[in-house]
CSV table of C-alpha atoms in Angstrom, one decimal:
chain,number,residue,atom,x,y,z
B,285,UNK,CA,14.1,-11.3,-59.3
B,286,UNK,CA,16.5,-9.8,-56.5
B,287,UNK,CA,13.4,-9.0,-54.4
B,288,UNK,CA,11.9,-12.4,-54.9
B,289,UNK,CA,15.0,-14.2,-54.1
B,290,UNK,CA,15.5,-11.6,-50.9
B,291,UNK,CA,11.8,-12.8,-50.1
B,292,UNK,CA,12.3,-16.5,-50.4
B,293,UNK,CA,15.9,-15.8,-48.3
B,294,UNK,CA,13.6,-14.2,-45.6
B,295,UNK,CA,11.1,-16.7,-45.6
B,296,UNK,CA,13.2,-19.9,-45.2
B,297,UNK,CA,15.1,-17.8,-42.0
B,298,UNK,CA,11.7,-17.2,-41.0
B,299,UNK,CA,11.1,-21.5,-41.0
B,300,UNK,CA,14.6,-22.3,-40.2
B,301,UNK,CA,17.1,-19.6,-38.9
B,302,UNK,CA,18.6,-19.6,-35.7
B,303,UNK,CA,16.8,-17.7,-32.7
B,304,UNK,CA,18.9,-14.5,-33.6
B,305,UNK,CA,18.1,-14.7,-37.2
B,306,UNK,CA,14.2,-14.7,-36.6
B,307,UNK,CA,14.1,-12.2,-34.4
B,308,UNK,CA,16.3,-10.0,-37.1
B,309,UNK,CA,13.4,-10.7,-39.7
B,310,UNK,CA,10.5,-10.0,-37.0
B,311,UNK,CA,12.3,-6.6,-36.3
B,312,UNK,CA,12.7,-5.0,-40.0
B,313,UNK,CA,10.3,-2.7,-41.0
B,314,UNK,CA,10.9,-3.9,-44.5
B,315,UNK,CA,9.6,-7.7,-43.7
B,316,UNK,CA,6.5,-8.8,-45.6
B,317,UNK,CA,3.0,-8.5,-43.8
B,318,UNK,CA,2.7,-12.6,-44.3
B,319,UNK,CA,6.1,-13.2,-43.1
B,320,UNK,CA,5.5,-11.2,-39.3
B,321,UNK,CA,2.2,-12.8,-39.6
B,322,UNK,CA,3.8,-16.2,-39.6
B,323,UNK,CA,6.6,-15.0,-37.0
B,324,UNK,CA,3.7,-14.1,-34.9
B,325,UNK,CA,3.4,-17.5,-34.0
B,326,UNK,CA,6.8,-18.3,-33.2
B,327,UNK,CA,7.7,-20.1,-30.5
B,328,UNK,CA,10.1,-17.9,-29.5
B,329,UNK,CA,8.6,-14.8,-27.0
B,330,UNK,CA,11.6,-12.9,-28.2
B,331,UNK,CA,10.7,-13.2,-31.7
B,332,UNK,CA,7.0,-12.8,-31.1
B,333,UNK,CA,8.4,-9.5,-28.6
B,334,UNK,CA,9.9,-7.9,-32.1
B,335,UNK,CA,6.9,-8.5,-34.1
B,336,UNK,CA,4.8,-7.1,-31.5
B,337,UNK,CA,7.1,-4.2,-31.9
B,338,UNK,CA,7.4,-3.5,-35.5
B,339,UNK,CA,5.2,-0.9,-37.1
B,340,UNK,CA,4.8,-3.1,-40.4
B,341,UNK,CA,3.1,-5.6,-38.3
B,342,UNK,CA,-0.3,-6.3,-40.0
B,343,UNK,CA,-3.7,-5.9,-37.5
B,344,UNK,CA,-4.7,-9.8,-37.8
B,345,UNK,CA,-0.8,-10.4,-36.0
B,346,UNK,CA,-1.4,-7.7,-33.6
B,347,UNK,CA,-4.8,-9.5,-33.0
B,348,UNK,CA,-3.6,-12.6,-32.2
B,349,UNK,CA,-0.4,-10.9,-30.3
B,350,UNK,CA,-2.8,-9.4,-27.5
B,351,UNK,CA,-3.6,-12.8,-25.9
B,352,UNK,CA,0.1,-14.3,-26.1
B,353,UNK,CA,0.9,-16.0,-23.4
B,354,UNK,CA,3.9,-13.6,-22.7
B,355,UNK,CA,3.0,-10.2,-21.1
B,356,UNK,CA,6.2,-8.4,-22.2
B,357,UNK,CA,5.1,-9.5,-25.6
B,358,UNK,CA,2.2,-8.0,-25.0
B,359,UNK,CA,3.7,-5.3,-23.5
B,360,UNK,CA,5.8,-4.5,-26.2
B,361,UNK,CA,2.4,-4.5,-28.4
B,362,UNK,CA,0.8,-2.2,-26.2
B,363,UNK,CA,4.0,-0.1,-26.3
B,364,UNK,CA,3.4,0.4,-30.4
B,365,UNK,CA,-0.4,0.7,-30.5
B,366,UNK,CA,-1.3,3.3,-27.6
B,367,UNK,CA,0.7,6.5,-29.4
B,368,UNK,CA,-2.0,5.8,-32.4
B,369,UNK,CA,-4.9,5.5,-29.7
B,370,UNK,CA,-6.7,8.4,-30.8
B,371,UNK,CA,-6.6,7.7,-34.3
B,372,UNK,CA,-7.7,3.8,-34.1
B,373,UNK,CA,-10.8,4.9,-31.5
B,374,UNK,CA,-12.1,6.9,-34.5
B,375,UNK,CA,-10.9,4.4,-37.3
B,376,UNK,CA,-13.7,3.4,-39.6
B,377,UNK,CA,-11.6,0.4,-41.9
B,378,UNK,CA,-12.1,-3.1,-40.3
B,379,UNK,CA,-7.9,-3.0,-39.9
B,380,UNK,CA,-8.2,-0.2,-37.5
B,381,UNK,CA,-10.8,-1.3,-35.8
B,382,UNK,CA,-9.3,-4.9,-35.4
B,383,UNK,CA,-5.9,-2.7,-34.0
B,384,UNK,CA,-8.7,-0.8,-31.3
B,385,UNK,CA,-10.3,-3.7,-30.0
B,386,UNK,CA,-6.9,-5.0,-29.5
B,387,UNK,CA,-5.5,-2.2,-27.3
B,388,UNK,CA,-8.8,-2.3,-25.5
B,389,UNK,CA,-8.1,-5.6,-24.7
B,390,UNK,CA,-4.8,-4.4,-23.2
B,391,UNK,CA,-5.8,-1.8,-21.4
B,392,UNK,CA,-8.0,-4.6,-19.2
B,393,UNK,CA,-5.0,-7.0,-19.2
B,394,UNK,CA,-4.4,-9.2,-16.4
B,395,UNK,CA,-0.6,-7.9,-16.1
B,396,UNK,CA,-0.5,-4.6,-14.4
B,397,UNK,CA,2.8,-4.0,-16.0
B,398,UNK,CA,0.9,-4.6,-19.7
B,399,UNK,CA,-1.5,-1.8,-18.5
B,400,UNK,CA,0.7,0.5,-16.9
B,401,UNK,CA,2.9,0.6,-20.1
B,402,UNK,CA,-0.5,2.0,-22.2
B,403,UNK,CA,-1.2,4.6,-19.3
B,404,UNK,CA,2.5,5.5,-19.4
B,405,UNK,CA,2.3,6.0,-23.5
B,406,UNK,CA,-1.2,7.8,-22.6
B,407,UNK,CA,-0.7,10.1,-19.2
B,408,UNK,CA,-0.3,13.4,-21.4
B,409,UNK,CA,-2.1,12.3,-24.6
B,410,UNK,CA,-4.3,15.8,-25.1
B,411,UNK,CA,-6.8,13.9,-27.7
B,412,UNK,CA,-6.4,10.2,-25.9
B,413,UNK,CA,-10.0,8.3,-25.6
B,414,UNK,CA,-11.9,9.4,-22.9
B,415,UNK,CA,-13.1,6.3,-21.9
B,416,UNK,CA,-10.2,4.5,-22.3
B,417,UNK,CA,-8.3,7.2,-19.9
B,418,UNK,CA,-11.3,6.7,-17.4
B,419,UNK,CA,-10.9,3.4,-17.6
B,420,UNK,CA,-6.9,3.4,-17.1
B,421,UNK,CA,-7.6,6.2,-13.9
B,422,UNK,CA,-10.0,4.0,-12.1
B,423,UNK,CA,-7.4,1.1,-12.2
B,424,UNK,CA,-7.3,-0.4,-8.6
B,425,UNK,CA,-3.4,-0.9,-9.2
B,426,UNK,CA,-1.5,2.7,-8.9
B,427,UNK,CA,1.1,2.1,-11.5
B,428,UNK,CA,-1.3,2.3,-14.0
B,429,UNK,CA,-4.1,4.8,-12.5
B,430,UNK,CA,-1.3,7.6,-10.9
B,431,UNK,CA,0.3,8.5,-14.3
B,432,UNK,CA,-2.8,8.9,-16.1
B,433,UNK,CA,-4.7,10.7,-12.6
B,434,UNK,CA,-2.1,13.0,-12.2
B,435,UNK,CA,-1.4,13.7,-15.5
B,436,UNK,CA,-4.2,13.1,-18.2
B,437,UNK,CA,-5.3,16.7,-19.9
B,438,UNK,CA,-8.3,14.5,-20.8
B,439,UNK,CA,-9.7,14.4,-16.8
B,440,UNK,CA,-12.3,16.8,-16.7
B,441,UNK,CA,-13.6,18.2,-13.2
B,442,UNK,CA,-16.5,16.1,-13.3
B,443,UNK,CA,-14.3,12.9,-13.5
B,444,UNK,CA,-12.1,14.1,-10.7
B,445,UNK,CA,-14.5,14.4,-8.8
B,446,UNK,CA,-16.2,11.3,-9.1
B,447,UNK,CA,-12.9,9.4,-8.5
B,448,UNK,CA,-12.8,11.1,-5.3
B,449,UNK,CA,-16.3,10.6,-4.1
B,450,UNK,CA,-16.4,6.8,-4.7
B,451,UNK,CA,-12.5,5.9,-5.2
B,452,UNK,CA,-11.7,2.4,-6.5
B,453,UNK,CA,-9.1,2.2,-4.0
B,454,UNK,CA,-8.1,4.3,-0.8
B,455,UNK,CA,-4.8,5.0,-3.0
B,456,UNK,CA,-7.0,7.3,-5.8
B,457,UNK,CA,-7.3,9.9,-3.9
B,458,UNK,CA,-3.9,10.6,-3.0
B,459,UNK,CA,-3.3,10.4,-6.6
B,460,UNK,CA,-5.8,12.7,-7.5
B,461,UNK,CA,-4.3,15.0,-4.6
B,462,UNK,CA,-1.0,15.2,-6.3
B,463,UNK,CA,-2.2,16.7,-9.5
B,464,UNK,CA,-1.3,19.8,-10.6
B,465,UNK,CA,-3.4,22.5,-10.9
B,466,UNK,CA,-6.2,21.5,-8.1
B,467,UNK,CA,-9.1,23.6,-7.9
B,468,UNK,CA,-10.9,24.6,-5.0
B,469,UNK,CA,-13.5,22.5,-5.2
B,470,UNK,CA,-11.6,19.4,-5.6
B,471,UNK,CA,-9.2,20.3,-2.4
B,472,UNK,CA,-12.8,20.7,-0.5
B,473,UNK,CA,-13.7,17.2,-1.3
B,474,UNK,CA,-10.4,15.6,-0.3
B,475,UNK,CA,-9.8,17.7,2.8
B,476,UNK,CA,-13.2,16.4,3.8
B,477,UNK,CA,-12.6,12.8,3.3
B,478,UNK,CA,-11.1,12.0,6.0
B,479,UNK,CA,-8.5,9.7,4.1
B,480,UNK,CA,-5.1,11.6,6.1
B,481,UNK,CA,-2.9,10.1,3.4
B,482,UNK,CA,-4.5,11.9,0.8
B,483,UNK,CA,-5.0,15.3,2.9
B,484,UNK,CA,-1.5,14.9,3.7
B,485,UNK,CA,-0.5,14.6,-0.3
B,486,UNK,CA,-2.7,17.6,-0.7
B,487,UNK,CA,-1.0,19.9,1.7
B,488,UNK,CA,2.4,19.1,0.4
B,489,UNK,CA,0.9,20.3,-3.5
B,490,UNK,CA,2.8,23.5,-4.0
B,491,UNK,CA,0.0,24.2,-7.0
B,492,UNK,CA,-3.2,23.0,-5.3
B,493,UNK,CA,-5.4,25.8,-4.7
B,494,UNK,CA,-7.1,25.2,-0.6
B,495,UNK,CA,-9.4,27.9,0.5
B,496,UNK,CA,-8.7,29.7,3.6
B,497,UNK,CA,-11.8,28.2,5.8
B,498,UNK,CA,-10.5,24.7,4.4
B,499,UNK,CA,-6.9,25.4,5.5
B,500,UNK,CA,-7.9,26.8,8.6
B,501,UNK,CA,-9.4,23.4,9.4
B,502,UNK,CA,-6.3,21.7,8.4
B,503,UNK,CA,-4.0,23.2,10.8
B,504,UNK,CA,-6.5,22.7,13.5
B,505,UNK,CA,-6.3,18.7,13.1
B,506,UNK,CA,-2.3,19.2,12.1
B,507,UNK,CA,-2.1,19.5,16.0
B,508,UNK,CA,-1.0,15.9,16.0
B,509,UNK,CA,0.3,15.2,12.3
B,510,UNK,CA,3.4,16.2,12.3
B,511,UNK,CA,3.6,14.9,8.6
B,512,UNK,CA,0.9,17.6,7.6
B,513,UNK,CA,2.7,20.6,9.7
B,514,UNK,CA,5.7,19.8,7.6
B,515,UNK,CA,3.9,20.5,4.3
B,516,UNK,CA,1.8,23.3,6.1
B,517,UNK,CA,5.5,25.3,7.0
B,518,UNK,CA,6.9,24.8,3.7
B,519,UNK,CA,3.4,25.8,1.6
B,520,UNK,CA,4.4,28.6,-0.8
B,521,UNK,CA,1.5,30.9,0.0
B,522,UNK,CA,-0.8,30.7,3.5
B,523,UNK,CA,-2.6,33.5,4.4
B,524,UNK,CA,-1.7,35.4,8.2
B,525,UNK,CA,-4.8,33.7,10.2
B,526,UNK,CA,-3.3,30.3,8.9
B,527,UNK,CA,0.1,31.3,9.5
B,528,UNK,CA,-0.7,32.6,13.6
B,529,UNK,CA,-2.5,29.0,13.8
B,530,UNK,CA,0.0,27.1,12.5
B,531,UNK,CA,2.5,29.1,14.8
B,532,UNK,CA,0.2,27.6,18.0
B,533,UNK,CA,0.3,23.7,16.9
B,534,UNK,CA,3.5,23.1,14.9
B,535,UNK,CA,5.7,21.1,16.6
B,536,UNK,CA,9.3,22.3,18.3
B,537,UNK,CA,11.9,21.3,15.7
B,538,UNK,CA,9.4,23.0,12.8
B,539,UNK,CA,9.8,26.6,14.7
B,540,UNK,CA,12.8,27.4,13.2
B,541,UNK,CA,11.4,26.8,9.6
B,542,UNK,CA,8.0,28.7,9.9
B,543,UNK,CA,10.0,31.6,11.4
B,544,UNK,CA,12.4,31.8,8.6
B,545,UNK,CA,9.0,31.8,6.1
B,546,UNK,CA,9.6,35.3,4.0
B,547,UNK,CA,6.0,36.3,4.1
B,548,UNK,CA,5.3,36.3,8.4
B,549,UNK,CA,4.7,39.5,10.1
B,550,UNK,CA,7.4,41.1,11.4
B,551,UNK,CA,5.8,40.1,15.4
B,552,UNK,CA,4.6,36.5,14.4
B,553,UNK,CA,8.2,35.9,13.1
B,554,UNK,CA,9.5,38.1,16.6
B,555,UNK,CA,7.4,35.4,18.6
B,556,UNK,CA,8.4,32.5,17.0
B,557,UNK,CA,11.6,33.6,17.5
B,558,UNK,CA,11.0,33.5,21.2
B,559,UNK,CA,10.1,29.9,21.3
B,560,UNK,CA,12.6,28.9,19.3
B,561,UNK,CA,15.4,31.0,22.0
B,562,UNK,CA,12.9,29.5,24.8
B,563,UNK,CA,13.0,25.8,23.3
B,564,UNK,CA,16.5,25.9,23.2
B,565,UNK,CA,16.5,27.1,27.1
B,566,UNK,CA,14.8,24.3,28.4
B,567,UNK,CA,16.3,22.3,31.4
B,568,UNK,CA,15.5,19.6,33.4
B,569,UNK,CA,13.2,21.3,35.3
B,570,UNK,CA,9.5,19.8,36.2
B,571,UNK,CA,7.8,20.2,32.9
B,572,UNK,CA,4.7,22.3,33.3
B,573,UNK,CA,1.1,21.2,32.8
B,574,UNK,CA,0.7,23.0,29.4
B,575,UNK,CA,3.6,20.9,28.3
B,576,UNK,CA,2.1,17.6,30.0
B,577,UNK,CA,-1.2,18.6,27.8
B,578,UNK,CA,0.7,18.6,24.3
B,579,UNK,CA,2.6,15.6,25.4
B,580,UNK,CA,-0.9,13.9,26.1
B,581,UNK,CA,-2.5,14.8,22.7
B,582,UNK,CA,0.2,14.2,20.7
B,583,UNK,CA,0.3,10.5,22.3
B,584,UNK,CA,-3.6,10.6,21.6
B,585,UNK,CA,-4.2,10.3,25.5
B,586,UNK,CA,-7.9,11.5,26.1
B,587,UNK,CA,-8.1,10.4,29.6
B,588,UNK,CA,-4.9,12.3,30.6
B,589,UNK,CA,-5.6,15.1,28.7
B,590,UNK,CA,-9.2,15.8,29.9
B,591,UNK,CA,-7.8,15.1,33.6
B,592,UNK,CA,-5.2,17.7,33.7
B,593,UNK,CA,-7.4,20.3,32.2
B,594,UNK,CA,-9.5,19.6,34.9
B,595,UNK,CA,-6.9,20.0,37.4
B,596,UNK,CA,-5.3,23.0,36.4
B,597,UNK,CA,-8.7,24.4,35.4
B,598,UNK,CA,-10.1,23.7,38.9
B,599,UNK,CA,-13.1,22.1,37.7
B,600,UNK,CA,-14.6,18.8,37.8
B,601,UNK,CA,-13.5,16.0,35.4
B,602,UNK,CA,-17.7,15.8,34.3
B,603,UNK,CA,-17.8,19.1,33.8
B,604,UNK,CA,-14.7,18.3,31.2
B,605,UNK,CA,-16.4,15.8,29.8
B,606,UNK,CA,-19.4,17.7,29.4
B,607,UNK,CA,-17.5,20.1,27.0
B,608,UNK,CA,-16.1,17.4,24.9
B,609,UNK,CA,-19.8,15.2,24.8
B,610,UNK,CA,-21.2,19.0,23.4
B,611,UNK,CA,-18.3,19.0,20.5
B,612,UNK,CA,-18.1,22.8,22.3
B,613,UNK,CA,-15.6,24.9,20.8
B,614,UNK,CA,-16.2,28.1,23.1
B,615,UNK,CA,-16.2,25.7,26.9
B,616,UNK,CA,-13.0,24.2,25.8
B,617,UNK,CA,-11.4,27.0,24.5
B,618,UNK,CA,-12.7,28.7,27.9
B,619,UNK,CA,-11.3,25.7,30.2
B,620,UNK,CA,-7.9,26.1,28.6
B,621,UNK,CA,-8.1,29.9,29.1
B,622,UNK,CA,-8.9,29.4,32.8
B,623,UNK,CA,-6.6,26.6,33.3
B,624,UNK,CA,-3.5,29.2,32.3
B,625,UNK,CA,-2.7,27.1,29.1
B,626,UNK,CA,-2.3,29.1,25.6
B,627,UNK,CA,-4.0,29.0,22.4
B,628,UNK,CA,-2.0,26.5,21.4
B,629,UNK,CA,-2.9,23.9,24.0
B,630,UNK,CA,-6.6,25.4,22.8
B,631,UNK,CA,-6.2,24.2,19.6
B,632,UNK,CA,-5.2,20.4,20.7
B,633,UNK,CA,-8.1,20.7,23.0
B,634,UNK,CA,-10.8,20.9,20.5
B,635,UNK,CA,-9.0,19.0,17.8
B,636,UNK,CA,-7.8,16.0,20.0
B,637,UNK,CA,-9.6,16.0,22.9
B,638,UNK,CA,-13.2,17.6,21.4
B,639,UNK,CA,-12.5,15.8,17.8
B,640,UNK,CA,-14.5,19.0,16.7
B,641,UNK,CA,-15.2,18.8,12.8
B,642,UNK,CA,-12.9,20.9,10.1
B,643,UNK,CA,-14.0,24.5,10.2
B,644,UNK,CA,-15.6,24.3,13.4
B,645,UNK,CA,-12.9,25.2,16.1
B,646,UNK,CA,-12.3,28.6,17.2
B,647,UNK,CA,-8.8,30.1,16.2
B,648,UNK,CA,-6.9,32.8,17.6
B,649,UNK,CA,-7.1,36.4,16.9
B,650,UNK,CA,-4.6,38.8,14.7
B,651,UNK,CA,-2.5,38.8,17.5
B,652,UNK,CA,-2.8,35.6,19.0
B,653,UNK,CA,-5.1,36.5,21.5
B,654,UNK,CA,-7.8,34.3,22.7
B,655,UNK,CA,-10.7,34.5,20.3
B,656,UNK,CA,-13.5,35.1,23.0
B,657,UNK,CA,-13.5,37.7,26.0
B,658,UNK,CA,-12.6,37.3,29.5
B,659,UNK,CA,-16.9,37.5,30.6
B,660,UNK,CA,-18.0,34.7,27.4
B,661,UNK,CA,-15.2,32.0,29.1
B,662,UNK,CA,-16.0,33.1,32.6
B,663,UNK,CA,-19.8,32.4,31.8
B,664,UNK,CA,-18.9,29.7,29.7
B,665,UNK,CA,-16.9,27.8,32.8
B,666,UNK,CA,-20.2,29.1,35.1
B,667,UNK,CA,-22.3,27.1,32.5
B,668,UNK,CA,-20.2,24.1,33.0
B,669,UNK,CA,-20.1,24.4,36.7
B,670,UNK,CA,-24.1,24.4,36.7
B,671,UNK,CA,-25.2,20.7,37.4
B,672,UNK,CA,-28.4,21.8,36.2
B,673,UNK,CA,-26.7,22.9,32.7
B,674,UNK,CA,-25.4,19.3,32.9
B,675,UNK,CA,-28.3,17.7,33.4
């Protein structure tokens, strides 16, 4: 009798009781399956926001609780259903099935905030529905796809990779970039995709793995990225031919933090030291050309910079523009050498100036030294020289 009469109590607060009053009915786990059905319906969102909400909920209110006109009620359904994803993509009663199709249905919902609550609740699921996780990384919004690219055990390397060879949007692949854990193979893909937000997210991931060739192509374009020589000094591990090459292009306030890296050979570090001493030196004296150079490629200035190499080099400016028409690692690094500039001026000139492809440009030697000998540049500068080469 107590229980009835608590029932028809709950049920006429249900049809008649104050805003506050519903809601309390729509929020206790103990309300009766018809009564949050009813409540479903309420014209309150608030009320509709705690039935979505509460557990005891049956699957026809949840049903009709995925297309309320109310995203946080929505919200607040997607909220309660996504934790019991895995089971309901497996459930075989017509309940859980009706409980599936509606978190399906939420996971496509035209709210981004609806969907990025079920990625949140499903990021670090380790038995969440495949294809509902693919679904949630290939999102074009990156409140919903991030979480889930990032963080989803469910991503295989397969799926990775195929987010990062036709991303939905520019923004994936940074995401994928900043995941944990990144093999090889994946840091190949993105450092050759020319998408510099991504490359950039990639060099500053502590726990990405890069391969030495790959990083060595890096550092050659980091001439002018001053973004990616940041993350390139404070990388937890780079091997010595990366660290001398990143020594050559980093820019003047980085010196101080590369030399104080832990892991540099005691001459690299002595030299760095040198240039940080000799940065701190400079005056107002005439800048020289090899600073004019950097200055150039940093501002992206081809003209300029293929007009002073030719000056200082003493050749002519189509002999110049031979060497950058052949993409020619070994006549630009030769100009440079015979103009008196250093490997570092090298570097800019067949990243910026030659726009020579990752992997391709010619870095210095163990100690810094110019990687070809005095008789390849001097026949390399003869070959330019030779109108008939040109021709």
């Amino acid at each position: 009798m107590a229980s009835k009469t608590t029932f028809e109590v709950a049920k006429r607060l249900a049809r008649d009781g104050a805003e506050a009053e519903r809601i309390a009915i729509a929020a206790l786990p103990g309300t009766r399956p018809e009564l949050l059905y009813y409540l479903a319906g309420d014209g309150s969102p608030a009320v509709r926001g705690a039935v979505a909400g509460n557990a005891a909920a049956p699957a026809q209110a949840d049903r009709v609780l995925a297309s309320d006109a109310d995203p946080a009620v929505r919200a607040a359904l997607g909220r309660k259903l996504a934790p019991h994803a895995a089971a309901l993509a497996i459930a075989e009663d017509r309940l859980g099935a009706i409980a599936w199709q509606a978190l399906c249905s939420l996971a496509q919902d035209t709210a981004i905030h609806v969907r990025a609550v079920i990625a949140e609740e499903l990021k670090a699921m380790p038995d969440a529905p495949h294809d509902l996780i693919l679904r949630l990384a290939s999102d074009a919004a990156m409140e919903v796809a991030e979480p889930v690219i990032r963080l989803s055990p469910m991503l295989s390397e397969e799926d990775l990779m195929a987010l990062i060879v036709a991303p939905p949007v520019p923004d994936t692949l940074t995401a994928v970039a900043r995941r944990p854990a990144l093999s090889e193979s994946l840091s190949d893909a993105i450092a050759t995709s020319k998408n510099e937000a991504a490359i950039g997210a990639l060099l500053a991931n502590p726990s990405a793995a890069i391969r030495e060739q790959t990083l060595d192509g890096l550092i050659v374009q980091a001439a002018t990225r001053i973004r990616w020589q940041e993350s390139l000094v404070r990388r937890p591990s780079l091997p010595p031919r990366a660290q001398r090459a990143l020594a050559l292009c980093v820019a003047g306030h980085l010196l101080e933090a590369l030399a104080a890296r832990p892991d540099l050979a005691p001459d690299l570090a002595r030299r760095l030291q040198d240039r940080v001493e000799a940065r701190l030196l400079e005056g107002a004296a005439d800048p020289p050309a090899g600073a004019l150079f950097e200055a150039a490629a940093r501002r992206g200035d081809h003209a300029a910079m293929a007009r002073l190499l030719a000056q200082e080099a003493s050749v002519t400016l189509q002999a110049v523009e031979e060497a950058v028409r052949l993409r020619s690692a070994r006549a630009l690094v030769s100009l440079c050498w015979q103009a008196g500039f250093g490997m570092r001026c090298a570097l800019l000139a067949q990243s910026v100036l030659g726009q020579l492809a990752p992997g391709t440009a010619l870095l210095p030697g163990p100690d810094g030294d110019w990687p070809l000998s005095n008789a390849e540049m001097l026949w390399q500068i003869e070959l330019l020289a030779d109108p008939l080469v040109r021709a």
